[in-house]
C-alpha positions in Angstrom: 4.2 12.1 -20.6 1.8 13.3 -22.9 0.8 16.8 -23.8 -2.8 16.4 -21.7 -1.4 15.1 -18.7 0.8 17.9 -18.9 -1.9 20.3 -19.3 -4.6 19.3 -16.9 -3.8 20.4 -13.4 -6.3 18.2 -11.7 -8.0 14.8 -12.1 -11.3 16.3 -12.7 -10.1 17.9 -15.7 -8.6 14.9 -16.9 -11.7 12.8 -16.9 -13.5 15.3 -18.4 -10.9 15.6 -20.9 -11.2 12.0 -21.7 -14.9 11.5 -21.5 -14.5 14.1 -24.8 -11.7 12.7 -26.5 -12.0 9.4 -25.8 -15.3 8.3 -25.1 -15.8 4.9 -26.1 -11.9 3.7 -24.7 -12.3 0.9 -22.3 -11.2 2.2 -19.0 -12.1 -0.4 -16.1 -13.3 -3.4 -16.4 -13.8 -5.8 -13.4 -13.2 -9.3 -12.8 -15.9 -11.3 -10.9 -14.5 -13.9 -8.7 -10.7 -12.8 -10.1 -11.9 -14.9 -13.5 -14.7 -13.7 -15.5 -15.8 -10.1 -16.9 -17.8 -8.7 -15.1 -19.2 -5.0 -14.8 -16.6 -2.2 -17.4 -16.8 1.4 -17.7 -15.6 3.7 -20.5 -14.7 7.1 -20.2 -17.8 8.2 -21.1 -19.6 6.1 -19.0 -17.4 6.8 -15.8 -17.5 11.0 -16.3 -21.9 10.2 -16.5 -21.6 8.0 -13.5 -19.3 10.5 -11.7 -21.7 13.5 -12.4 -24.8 12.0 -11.5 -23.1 11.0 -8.0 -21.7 14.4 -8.0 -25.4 16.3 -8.5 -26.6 14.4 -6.0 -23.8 16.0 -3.2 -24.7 18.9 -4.9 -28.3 19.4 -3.9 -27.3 18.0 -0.9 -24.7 21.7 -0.3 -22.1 19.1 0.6 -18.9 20.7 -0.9 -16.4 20.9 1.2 -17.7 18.1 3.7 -16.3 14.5 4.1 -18.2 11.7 2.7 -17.3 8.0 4.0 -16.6 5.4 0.7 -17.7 1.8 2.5 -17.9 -0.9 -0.7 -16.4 -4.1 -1.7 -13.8 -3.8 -4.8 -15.6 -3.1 -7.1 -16.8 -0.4 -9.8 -19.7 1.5 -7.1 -15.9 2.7 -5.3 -14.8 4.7 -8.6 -17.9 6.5 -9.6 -18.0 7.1 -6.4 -14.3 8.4 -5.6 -14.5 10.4 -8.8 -18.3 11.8 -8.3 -16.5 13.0 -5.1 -13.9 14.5 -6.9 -16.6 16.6 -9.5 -18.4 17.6 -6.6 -15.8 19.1 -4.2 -17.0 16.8 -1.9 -13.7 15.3 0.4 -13.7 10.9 0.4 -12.5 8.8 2.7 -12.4 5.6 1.4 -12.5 2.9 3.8 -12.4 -1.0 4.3 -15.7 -2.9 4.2 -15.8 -4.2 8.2 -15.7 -7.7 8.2 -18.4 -10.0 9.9 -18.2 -10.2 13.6 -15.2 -6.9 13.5 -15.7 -3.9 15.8 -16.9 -0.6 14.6 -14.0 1.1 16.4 -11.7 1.9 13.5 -14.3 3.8 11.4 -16.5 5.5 14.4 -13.3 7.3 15.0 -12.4 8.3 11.6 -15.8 9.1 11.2 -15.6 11.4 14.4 -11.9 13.0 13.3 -13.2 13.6 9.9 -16.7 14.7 10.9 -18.2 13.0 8.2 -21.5 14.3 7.3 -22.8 10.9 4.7 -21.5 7.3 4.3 -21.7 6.4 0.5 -22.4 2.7 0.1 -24.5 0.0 -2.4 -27.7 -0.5 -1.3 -26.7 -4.4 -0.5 -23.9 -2.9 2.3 -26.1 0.0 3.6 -29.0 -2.9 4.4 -26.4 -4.9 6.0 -24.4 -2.4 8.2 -27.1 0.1 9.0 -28.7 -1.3 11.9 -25.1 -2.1 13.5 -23.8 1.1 12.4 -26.9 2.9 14.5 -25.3 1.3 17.9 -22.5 3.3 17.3 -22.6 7.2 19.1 -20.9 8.4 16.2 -22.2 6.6 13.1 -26.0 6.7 13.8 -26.0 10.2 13.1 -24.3 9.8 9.4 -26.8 9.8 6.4 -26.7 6.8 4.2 -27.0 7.4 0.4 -26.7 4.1 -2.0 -25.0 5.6 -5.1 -25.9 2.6 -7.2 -29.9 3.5 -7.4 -28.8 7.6 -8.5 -29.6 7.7 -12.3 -27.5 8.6 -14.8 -30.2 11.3 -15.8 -28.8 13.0 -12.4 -25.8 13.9 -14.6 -27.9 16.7 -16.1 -28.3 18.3 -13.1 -24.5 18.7 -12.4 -23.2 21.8 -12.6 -19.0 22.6 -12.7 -17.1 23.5 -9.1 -14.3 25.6 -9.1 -11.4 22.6 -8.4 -8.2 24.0 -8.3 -4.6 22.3 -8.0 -4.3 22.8 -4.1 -8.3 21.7 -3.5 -8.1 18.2 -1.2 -9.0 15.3 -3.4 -9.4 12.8 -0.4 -8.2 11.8 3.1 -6.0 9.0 3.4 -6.6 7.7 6.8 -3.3 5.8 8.3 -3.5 2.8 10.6 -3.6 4.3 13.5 -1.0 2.2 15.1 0.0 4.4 17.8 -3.3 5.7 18.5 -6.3 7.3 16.7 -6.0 7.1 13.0 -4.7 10.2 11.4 -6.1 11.8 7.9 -3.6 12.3 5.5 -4.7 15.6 3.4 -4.1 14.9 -0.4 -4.5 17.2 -3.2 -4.8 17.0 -7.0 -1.2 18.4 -7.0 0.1 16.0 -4.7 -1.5 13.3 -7.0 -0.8 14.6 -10.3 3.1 14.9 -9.3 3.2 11.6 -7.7 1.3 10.0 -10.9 3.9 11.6 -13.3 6.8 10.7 -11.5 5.0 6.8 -11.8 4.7 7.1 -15.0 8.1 8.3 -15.5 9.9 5.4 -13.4 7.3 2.9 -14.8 6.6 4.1 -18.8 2.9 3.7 -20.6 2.7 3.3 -24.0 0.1 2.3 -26.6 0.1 -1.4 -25.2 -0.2 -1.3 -21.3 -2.7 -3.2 -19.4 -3.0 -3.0 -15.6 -3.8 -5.7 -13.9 -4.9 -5.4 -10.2 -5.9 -6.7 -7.1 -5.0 -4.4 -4.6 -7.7 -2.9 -2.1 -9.0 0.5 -3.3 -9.1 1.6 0.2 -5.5 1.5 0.4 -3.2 4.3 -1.0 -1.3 1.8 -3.5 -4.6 0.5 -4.4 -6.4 3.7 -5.1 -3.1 5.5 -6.6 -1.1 2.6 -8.3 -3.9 0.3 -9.6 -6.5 2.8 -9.9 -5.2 6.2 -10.5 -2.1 5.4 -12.8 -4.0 3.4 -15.8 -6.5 6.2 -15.7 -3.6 9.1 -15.4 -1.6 7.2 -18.7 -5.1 6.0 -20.5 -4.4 2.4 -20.2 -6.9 -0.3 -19.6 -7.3 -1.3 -15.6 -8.4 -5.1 -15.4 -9.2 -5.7 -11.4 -10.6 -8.2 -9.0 -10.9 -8.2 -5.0 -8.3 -8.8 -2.7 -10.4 -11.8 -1.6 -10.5 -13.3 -5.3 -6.5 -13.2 -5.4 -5.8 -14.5 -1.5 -7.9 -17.0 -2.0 -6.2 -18.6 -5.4 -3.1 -16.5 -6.2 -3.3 -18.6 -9.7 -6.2 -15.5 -10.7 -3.7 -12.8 -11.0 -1.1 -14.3 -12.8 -3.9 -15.5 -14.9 -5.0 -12.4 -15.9 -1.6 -10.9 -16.4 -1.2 -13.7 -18.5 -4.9 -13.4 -20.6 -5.0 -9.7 -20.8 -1.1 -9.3 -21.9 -0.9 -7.3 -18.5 2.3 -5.3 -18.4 2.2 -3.1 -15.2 0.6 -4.0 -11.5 1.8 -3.3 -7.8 1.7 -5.6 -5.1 3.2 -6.2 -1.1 6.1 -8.7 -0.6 4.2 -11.4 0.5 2.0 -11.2 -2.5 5.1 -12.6 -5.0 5.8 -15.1 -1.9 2.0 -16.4 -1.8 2.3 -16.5 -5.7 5.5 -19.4 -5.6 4.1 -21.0 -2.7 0.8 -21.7 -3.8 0.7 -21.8 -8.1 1.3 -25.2 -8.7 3.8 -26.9 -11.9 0.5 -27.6 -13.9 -0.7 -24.4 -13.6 2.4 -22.3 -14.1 2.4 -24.0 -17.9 -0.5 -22.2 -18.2 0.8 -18.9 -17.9 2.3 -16.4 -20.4 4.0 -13.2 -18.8 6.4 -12.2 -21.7 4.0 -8.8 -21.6 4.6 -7.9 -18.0 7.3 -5.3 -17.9 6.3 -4.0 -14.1 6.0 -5.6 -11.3 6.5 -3.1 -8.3 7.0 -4.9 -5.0 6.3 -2.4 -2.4 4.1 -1.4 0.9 5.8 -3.5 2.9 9.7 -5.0 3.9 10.9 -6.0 0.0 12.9 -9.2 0.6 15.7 -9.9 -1.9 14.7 -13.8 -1.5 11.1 -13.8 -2.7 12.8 -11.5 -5.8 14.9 -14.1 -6.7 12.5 -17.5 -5.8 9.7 -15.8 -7.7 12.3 -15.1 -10.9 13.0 -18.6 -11.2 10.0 -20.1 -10.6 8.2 -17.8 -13.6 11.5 -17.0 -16.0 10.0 -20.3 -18.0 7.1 -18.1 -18.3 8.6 -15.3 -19.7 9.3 -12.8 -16.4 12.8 -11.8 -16.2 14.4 -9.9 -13.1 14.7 -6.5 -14.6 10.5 -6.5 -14.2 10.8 -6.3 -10.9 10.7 -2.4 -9.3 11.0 -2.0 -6.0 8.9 0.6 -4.4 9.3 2.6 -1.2 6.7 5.1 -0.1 4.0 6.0 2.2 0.7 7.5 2.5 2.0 10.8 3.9 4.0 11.2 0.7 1.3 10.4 -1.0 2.7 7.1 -2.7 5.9 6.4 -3.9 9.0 8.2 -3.1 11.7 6.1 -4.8 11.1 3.0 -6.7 13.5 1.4 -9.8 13.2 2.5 -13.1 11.8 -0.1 -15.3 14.8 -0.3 -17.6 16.9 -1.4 -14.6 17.2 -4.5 -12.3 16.5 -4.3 -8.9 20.1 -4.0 -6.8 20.9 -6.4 -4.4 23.5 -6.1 -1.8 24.6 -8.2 1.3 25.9 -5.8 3.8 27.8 -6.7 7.1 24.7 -7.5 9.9 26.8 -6.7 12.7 28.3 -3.3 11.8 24.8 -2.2 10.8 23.4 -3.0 14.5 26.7 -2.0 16.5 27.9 0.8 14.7 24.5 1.8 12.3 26.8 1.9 9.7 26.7 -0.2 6.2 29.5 -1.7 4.4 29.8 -4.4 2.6 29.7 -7.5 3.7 33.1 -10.1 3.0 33.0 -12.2 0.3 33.0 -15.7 2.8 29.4 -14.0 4.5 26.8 -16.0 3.5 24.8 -15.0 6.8 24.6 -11.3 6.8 21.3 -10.4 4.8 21.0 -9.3 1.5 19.7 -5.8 1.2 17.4 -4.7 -1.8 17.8 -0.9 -3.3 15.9 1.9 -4.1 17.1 4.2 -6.9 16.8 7.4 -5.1 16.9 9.2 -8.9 13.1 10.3 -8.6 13.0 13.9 -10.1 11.3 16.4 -7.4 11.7 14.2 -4.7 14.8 14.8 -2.2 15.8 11.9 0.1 18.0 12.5 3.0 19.5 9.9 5.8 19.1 12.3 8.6 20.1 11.4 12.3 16.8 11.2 14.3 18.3 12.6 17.9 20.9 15.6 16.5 18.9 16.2 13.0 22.1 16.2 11.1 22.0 14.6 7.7 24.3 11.3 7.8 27.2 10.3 5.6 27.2 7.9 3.1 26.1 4.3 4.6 24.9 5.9 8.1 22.0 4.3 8.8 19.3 7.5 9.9 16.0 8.3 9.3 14.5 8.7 6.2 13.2 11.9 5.5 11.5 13.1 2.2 10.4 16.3 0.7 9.3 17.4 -2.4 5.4 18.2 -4.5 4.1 14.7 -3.5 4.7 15.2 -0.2 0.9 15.7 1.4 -0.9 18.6 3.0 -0.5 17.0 6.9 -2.9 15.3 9.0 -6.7 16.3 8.9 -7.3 19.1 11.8 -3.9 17.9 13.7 -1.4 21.0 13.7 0.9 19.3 16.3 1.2 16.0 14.5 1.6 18.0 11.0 4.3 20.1 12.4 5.8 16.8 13.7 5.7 14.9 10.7 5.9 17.0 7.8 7.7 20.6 8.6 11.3 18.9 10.0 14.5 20.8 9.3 18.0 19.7 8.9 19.7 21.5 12.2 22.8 22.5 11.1 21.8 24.0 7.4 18.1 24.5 8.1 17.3 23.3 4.9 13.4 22.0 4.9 10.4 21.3 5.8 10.9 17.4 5.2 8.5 14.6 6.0 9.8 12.6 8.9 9.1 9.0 7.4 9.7 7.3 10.8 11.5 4.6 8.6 15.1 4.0 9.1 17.4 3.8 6.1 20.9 4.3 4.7 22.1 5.6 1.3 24.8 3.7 -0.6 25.9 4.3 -4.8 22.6 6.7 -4.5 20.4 3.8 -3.2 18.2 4.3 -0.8 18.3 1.1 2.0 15.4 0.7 4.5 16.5 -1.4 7.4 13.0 -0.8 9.5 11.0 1.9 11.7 12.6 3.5 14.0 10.0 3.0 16.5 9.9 -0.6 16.1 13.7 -1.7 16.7 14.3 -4.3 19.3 17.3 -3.7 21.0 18.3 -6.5 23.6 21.3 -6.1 25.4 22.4 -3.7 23.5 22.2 -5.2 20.4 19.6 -3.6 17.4 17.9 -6.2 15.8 15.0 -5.4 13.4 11.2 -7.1 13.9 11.0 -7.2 10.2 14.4 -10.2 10.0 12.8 -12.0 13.2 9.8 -12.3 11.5 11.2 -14.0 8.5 12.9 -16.4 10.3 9.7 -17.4 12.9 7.3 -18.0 10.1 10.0 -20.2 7.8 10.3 -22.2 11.0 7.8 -24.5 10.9 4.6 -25.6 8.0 1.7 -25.0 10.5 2.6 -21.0 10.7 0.8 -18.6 8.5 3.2 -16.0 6.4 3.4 -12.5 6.7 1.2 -13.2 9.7 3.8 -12.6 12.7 5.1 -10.1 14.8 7.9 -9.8 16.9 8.4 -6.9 19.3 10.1 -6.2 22.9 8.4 -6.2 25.8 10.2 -5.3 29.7 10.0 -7.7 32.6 12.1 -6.8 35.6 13.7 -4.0 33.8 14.8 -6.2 31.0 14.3 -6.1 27.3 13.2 -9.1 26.2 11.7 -10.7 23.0 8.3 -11.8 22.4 6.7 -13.4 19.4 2.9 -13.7 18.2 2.4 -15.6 15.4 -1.2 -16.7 13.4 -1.4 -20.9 12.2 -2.3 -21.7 9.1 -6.3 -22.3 8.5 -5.6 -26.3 7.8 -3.1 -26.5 10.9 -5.7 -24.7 13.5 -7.4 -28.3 14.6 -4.4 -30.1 14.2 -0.9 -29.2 15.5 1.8 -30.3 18.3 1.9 -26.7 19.9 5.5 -27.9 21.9 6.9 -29.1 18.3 6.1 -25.3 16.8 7.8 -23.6 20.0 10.5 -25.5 20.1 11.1 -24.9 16.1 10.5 -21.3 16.3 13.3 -21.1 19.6 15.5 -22.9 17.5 15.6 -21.5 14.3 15.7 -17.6 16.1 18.2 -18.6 18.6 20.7 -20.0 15.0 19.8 -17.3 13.1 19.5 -14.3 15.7 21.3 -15.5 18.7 18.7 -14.2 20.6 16.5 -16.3 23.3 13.1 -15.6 22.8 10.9 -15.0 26.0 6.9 -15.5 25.1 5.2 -17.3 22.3 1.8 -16.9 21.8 0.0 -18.7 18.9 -3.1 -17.2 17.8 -5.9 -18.2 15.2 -5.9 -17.2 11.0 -6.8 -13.4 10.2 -6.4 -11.9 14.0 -2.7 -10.5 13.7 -3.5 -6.7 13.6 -2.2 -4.7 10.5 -2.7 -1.6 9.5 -4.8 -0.5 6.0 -1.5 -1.7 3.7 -0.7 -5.0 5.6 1.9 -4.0 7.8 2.2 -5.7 11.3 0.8 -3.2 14.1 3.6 -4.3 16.2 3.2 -1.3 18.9 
């Protein structure tokens, strides 16, 4: 790390710190349809933005309040985030709401926050504010379009008093269960959770990110955002759009801008072997990538290894891949691989882990169990404990509990909700009372000091008396059969007549919608569950592309 990071003790100060020191340095520059250069900013340039966004909050006395962030990808979210940030002002970045999409989602973060101004371009604010002026809640929020504030504005900033423990933003989660809950970051929790980054995934003089990830999202705004700007590396991004809709873009980039450090979900990798045709993958140079976290969802030792082949002619080698496990609440990661290591693979026994919730290894003739991928648990500051979620003792070695965290990066709690914060984030080990500790609500086991996550705790299936995990079912529905979409399925338990029993929903593929044999899908998707699973499944229900519900990071809202 070097001596500034060290020295500054919150992001303000390290933007400023950069602005003078290194004004001219390229700091983001954004990609316009995932291909060509579009918009950049220096240091300078960002710190002049930032102010100028800032002095307007200012004369608006809005320190202290929330401010809704609601823009495409693009560079209007950072001089917003960080004119936020200058101004003491609290963000809450949010999605862009899709055509035809309800308002629900960000009326009630709006209400929990009590927002008191939407930040927006003047292109969104034109398009949103009449529909937003249905809404009992957002028709009472000023709009302000940060793009027409002039950089003149800057001279009328003047300097908060932003401390270490002052909130930097709230992160709102999916709201799975209910309303969406506000994570409360601070500078601290971001500064710890950036150096520990940049301690399991090194900078040096030649690292380029290369991005596509949603701002919005914490591994978006943190990982693709925050990191390149915490190490003073060069950020290359694009839109989550640009990428889905041609995975070819990303690599691309990687391989045009010598990117060597980017962050992506599971399916992401998957998508990337799937759709990147031979011709095009002789296009591609990756010999500079040296970090390619796969996190934010289940990391699945397959797509490791089918992605490894189908790019080591390209110059990726296994030992780039770094899986990640975190969450919002802990503000990103809490355990990922160092870069200097491979990712370890494991196959454990499937059957003692759902009879017994213990791991061991599987036997050498298993080729059925399922290969389980690691997480060094080796993160300095952060404490990972297996603890059992009905007698709060911590488990032995290859118990499979729940995984609890604690450590600087560990956030504030929920925004207003004491209950839920001393739920969540204030747990204690019974028998030592050693704590508080985040309660991830992720199920795990520890094995050679790896951490294993085998799913949520919340979301197990268990069908005559048998645990089986959504996340495995899954897999095996949308491998079934060429009309169904991937990553786009969930599988959950529902009662009828007192009985557990599973159900499936599962989106088609855009091409597939007009033309399918519905009773050839079922019957692949019973068969291939009932082989794999030995499980019967009870309801089917195919629906149309993009209308599988998932939270902010792309996880199935299975509850």
């Amino acid at each position: 790390m070097s001596d500034i990071q060290h020295r500054t003790q919150t992001l303000t100060e390290l933007l400023r710190w950069r602005s003078d020191n290194q004004p001219e340095k390229t700091a983001f520059v954004f990609l316009e349809d995932g291909e060509r250069e579009g918009g950049s900013f220096t240091y300078r340039e960002l710190d002049t933005r930032a102010k100028s966004i800032a002095a307007r909050l200012q004369s608006m006395n809005l320190k202290g309040e929330r401010a809704l962030l609601i823009y495409e990808s693009g560079l209007e979210y950072l001089d917003s985030f960080f004119g936020c940030l200058y101004a003491g002002v609290i963000s809450v970045p949010l999605h862009l709401p899709g055509k035809n999409k309800s308002l629900s989602r960000i009326s009630a973060i709006a209400k929990d926050s009590g927002a008191k101004i939407i930040l927006s371009t003047k292109e969104i604010t034109e398009e949103l504010r009449g529909e937003f002026g249905k809404d009992e809640v957002l028709k009472n929020i000023e709009w302000t379009e940060t793009e027409l504030i002039s950089d003149e504005s800057a001279e009328n900033f003047t300097e908060p008093e932003i401390k270490p423990n002052t909130l930097a933003y709230l992160q709102y989660t999916s709201g799975s269960t209910g309303i969406p809950k506000g994570v409360m970051v601070n500078h601290l929790n971001l500064l710890t959770n950036l150096n520990i980054i940049d301690k399991s995934h090194p900078h040096d003089e030649n690292s380029v990110m290369v991005t596509w990830l949603p701002i919005h999202h914490d591994m978006g705004l943190i990982y693709g955002i925050l990191l390149p700007f915490y190490g003073g590396y060069p950020c290359y991004f694009m839109t989550p759009q640009a990428f889905v809709q041609k995975p070819f873009r990303w690599l691309n980039a990687i391989s045009k801008y010598k990117g060597t450090h980017n962050a992506a979900p599971n399916f992401a990798f998957e998508l990337c072997v799937n759709k990147i045709n031979e011709e095009q993958k002789k296009t591609l140079d990756l010999s500079a990538w040296t970090v390619a976290m796969n996190a934010a969802e289940p990391v699945r030792a397959e797509t490791i290894t089918r992605f490894t082949e189908y790019f080591g002619e390209c110059g990726f080698a296994l030992k780039h891949f770094c899986p990640g496990y975190g969450l919002a609440e802990g503000t990103l990661i809490l355990t990922t691989t160092f870069t200097a290591d491979e990712p370890v693979m494991r196959r454990f026994d499937d059957s003692s882990i759902e009879k017994n919730n213990i791991a061991v290894p599987a036997k050498e003739n298993d080729n059925e169990s399922k290969i389980h991928v690691g997480h060094s648990n080796s993160i300095e500051d952060t404490r990972i404990a297996i603890v059992n979620p009905v007698t709060l003792i911590e488990c032995k070695e290859g118990e499979v509990g729940e995984v609890w965290a604690s450590g600087k990066s560990i956030a504030q709690g929920y925004w207003q909700r004491d209950e839920a914060t001393n739920e969540t984030f204030k747990a204690h080990i019974a028998d030592t009372n050693e704590g508080p500790f985040l309660r991830t609500g992720d199920l795990g086991f520890m094995s050679e000091n790896e951490l294993y996550i085998t799913g949520r705790h919340k979301d197990l299936i268990i069908i005559r008396g048998q645990n089986h995990y959504p996340q495995d079912i899954e897999y095996t529905v949308e491998a079934s059969h060429p009309a169904l979409r991937l990553g786009c399925v969930g599988a959950f338990s529902i009662e009828v007549d007192g009985e557990e029993h599973l159900s499936i929903v599962q989106e088609l593929q855009k091409d597939a919608v007009k033309n399918f044999d519905p009773d050839e899908v079922f019957k692949a998707i019973r068969k291939a569950v009932s082989e794999e699973h030995d499980l019967q499944v009870y309801s089917i229900t195919l629906i149309k592309p993009g209308t599988v519900p998932k939270t902010s990071s792309g996880k199935i809202q299975r509850r």
